[in-house]
PDB file of C-alpha atoms in Angstrom:
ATOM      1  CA  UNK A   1       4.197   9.570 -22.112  1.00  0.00           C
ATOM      2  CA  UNK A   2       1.429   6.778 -22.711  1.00  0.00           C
ATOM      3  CA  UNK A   3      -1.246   6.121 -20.307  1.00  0.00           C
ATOM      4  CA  UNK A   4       0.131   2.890 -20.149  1.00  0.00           C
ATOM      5  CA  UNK A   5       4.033   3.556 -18.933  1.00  0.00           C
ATOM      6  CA  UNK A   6       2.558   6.133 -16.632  1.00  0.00           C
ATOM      7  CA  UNK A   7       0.148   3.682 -14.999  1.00  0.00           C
ATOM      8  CA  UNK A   8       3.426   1.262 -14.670  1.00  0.00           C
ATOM      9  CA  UNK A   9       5.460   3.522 -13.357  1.00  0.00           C
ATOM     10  CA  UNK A  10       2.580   4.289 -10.192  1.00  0.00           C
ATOM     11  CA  UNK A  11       2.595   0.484  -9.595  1.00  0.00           C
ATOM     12  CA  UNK A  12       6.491   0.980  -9.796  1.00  0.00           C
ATOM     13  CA  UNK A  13       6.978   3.598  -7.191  1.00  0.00           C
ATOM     14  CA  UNK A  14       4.382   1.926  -4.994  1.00  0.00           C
ATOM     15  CA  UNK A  15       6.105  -1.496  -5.112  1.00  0.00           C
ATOM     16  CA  UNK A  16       9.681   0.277  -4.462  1.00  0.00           C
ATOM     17  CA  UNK A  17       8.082   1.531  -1.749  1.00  0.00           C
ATOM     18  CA  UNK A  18       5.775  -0.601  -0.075  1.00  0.00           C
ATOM     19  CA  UNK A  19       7.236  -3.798  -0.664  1.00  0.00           C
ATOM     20  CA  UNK A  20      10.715  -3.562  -2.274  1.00  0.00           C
ATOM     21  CA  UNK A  21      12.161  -0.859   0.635  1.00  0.00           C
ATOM     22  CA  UNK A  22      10.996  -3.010   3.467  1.00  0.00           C
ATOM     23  CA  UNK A  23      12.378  -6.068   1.863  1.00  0.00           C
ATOM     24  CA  UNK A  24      15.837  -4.788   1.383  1.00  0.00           C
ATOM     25  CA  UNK A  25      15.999  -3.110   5.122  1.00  0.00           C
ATOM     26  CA  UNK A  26      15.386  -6.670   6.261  1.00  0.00           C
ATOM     27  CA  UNK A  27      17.591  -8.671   4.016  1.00  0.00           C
ATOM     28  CA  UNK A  28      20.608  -5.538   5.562  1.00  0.00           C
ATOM     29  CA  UNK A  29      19.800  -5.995   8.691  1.00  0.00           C
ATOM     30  CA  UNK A  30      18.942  -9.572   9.094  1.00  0.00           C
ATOM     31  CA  UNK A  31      22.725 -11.204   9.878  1.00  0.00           C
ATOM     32  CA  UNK A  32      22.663  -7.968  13.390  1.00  0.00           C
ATOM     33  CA  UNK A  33      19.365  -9.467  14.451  1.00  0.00           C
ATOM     34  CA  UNK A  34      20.331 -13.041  13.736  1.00  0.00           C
ATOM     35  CA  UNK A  35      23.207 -12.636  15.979  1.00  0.00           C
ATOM     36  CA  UNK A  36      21.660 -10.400  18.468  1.00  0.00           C
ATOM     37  CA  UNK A  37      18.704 -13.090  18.252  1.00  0.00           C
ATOM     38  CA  UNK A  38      15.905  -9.930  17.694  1.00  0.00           C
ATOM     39  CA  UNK A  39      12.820  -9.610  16.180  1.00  0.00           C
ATOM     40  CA  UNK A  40      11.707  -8.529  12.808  1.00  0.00           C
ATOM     41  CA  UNK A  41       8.659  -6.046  13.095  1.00  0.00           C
ATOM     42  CA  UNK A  42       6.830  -5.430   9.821  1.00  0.00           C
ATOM     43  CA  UNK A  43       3.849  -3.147   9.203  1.00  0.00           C
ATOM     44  CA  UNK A  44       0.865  -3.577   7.290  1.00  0.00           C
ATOM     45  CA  UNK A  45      -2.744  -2.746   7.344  1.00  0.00           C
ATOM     46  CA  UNK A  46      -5.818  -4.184   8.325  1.00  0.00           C
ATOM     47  CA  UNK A  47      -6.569  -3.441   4.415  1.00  0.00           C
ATOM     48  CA  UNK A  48      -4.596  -6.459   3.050  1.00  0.00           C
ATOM     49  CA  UNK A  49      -7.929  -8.761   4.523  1.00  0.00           C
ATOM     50  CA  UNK A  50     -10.415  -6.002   3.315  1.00  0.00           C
ATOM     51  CA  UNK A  51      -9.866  -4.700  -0.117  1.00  0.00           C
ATOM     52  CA  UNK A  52     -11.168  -1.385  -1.184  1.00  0.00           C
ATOM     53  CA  UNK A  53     -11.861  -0.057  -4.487  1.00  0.00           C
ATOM     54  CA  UNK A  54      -9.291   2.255  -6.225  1.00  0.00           C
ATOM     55  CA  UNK A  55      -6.937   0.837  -3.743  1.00  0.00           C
ATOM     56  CA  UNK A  56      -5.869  -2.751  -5.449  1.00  0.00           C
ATOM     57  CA  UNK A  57      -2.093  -2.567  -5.724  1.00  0.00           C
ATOM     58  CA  UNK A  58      -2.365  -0.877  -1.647  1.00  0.00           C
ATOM     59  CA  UNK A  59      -4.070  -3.786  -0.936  1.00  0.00           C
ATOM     60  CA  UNK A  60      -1.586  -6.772  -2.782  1.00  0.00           C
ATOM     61  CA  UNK A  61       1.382  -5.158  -1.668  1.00  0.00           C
ATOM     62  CA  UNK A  62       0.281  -5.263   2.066  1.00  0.00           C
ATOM     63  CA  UNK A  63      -0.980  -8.638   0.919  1.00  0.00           C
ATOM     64  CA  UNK A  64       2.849  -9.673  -0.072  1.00  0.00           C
ATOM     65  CA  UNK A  65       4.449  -8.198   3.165  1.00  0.00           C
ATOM     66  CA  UNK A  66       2.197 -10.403   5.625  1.00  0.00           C
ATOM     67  CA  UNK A  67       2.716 -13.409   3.149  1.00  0.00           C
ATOM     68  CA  UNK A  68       6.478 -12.216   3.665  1.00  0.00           C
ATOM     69  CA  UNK A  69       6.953 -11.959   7.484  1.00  0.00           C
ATOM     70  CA  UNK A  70       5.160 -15.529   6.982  1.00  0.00           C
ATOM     71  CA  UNK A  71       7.954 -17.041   5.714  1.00  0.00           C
ATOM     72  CA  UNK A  72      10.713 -14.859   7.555  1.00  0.00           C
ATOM     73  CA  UNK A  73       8.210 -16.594  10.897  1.00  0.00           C
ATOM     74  CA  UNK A  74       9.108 -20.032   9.857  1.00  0.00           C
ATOM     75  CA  UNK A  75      12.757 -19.174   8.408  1.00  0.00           C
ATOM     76  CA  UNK A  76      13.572 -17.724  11.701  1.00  0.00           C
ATOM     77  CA  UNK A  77      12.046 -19.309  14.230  1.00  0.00           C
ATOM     78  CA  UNK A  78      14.694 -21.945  15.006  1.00  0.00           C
ATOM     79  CA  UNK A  79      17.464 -19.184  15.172  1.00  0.00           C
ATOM     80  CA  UNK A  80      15.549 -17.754  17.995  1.00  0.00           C
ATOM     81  CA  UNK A  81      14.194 -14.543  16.026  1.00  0.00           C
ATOM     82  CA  UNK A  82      10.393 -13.238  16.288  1.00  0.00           C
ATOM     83  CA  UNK A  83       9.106 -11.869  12.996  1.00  0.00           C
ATOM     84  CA  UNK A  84       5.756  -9.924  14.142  1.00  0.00           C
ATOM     85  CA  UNK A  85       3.229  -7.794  12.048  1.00  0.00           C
ATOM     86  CA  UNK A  86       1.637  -4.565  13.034  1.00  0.00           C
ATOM     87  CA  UNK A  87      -1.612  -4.148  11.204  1.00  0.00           C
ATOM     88  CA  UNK A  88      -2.991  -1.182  12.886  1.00  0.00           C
ATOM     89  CA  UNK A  89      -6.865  -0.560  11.889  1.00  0.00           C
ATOM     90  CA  UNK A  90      -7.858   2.969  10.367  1.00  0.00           C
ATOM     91  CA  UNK A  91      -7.278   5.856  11.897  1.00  0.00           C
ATOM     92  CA  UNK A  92      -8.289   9.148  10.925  1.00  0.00           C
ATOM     93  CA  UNK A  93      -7.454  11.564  14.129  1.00  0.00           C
ATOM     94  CA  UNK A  94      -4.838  13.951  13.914  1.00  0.00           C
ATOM     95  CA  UNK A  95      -3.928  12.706  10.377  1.00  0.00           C
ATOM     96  CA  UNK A  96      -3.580  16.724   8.750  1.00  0.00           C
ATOM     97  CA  UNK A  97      -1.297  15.034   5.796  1.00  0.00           C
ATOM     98  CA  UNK A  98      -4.109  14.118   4.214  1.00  0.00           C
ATOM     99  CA  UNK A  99      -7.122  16.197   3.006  1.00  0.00           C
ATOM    100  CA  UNK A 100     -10.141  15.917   0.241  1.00  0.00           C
ATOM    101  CA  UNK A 101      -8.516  18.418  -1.886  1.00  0.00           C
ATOM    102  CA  UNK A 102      -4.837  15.771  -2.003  1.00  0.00           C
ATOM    103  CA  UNK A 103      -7.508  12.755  -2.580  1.00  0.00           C
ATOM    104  CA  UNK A 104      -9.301  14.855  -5.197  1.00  0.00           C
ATOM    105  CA  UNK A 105      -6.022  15.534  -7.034  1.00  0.00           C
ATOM    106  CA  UNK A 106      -4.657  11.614  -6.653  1.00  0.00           C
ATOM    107  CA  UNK A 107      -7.713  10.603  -8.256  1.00  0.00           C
ATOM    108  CA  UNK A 108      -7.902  13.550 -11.286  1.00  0.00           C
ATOM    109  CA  UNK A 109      -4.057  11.820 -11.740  1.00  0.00           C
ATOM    110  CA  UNK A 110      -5.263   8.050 -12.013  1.00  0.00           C
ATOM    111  CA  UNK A 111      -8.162   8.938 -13.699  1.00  0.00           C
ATOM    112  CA  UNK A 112      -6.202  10.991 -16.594  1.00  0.00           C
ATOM    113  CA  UNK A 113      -3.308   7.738 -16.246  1.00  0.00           C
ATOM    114  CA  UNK A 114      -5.898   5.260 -17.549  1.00  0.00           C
ATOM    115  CA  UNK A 115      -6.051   4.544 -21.119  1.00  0.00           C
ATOM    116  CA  UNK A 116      -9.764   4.951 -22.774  1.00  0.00           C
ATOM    117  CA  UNK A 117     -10.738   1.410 -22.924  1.00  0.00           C
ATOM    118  CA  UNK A 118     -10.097   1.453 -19.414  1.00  0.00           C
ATOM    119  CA  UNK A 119     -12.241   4.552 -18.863  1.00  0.00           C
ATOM    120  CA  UNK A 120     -14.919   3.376 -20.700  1.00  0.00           C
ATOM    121  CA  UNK A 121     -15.001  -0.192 -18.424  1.00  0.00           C
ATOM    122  CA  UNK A 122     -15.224   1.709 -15.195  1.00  0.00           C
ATOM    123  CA  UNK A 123     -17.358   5.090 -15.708  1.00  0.00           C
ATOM    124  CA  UNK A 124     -16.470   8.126 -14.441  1.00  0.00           C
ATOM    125  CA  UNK A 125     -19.348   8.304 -12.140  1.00  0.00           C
ATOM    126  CA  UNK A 126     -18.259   4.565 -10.343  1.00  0.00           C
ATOM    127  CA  UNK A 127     -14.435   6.000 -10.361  1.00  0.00           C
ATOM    128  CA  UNK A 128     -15.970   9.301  -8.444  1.00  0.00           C
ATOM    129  CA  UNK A 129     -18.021   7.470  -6.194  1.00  0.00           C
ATOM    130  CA  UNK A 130     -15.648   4.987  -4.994  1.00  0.00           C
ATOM    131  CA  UNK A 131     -13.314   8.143  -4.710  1.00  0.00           C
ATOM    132  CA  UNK A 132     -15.801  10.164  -2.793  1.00  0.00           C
ATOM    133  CA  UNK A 133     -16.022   6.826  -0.251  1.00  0.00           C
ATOM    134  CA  UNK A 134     -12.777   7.462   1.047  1.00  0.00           C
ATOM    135  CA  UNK A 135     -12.664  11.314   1.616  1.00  0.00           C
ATOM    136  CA  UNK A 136     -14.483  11.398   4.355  1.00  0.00           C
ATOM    137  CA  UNK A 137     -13.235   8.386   5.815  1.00  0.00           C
ATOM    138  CA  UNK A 138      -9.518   9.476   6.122  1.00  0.00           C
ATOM    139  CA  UNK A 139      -9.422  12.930   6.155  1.00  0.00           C
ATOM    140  CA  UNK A 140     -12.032  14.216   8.987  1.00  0.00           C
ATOM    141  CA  UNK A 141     -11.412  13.434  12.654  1.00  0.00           C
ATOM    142  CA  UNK A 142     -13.918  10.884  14.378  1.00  0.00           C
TER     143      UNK A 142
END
């Protein structure tokens, strides 16, 4: 498989499911909490107003949710339903799902996924270091 389908199909799987899955649980559920007059919760991250390299389609997908629950705001509003956002900053505490060695191995994966040209443009020493920025960060305790 080309470095280009398998780079589309990683911007595939996280659009199905950080976008496209919350979507489609709203547009189910939306005629119970229309008639139940409920509210529409929606999570994001604090990382949709602070971008981070490596982390672009993250950050545009959390983008699109808050644009999103924007709309479903105004939509709603008049049929006496909140739509509110959770953007919860970073934590780290507690969070054993995630270690250096699974950042190390995401990276070696999107690193091998781009095509040359690509590769060439970034370095491997700027794709390391902005990898090495966010070990740290989420994996040890505070």
């Amino acid at each position: 498989m080309s470095n280009t389908k398998l780079g589309h199909l990683v911007i595939k799987k996280a659009t199905d499911i950080n976008l496209l899955g919350p979507t489609r649980v709203t547009q189910i559920m939306l005629p119970l909490i229309r008639r139940a007059r409920g509210r529409v919760i929606m999570m994001t991250s604090g990382l949709c107003k602070v971008a981070s390299p490596v982390r672009g389609i993250h950050c545009g997908l959390l983008a699109a949710i808050e644009a999103q629950a924007e709309c479903l705001r105004k939509e709603l509003r008049s049929r006496g339903v909140d739509v509110v956002v959770v953007a919860p900053g970073e934590f780290t505490a507690g969070n054993s799902w995630l270690s250096d060695q699974v950042i190390l191995e995401q990276a070696r994966d999107m690193w091998a996924q781009l095509c040359q040209e690509q590769r060439i443009e970034y370095g491997k020493d700027y794709f390391e270091t902005a990898v090495r920025s966010l070990e740290t960060k989420y994996t040890k305790c505070q």
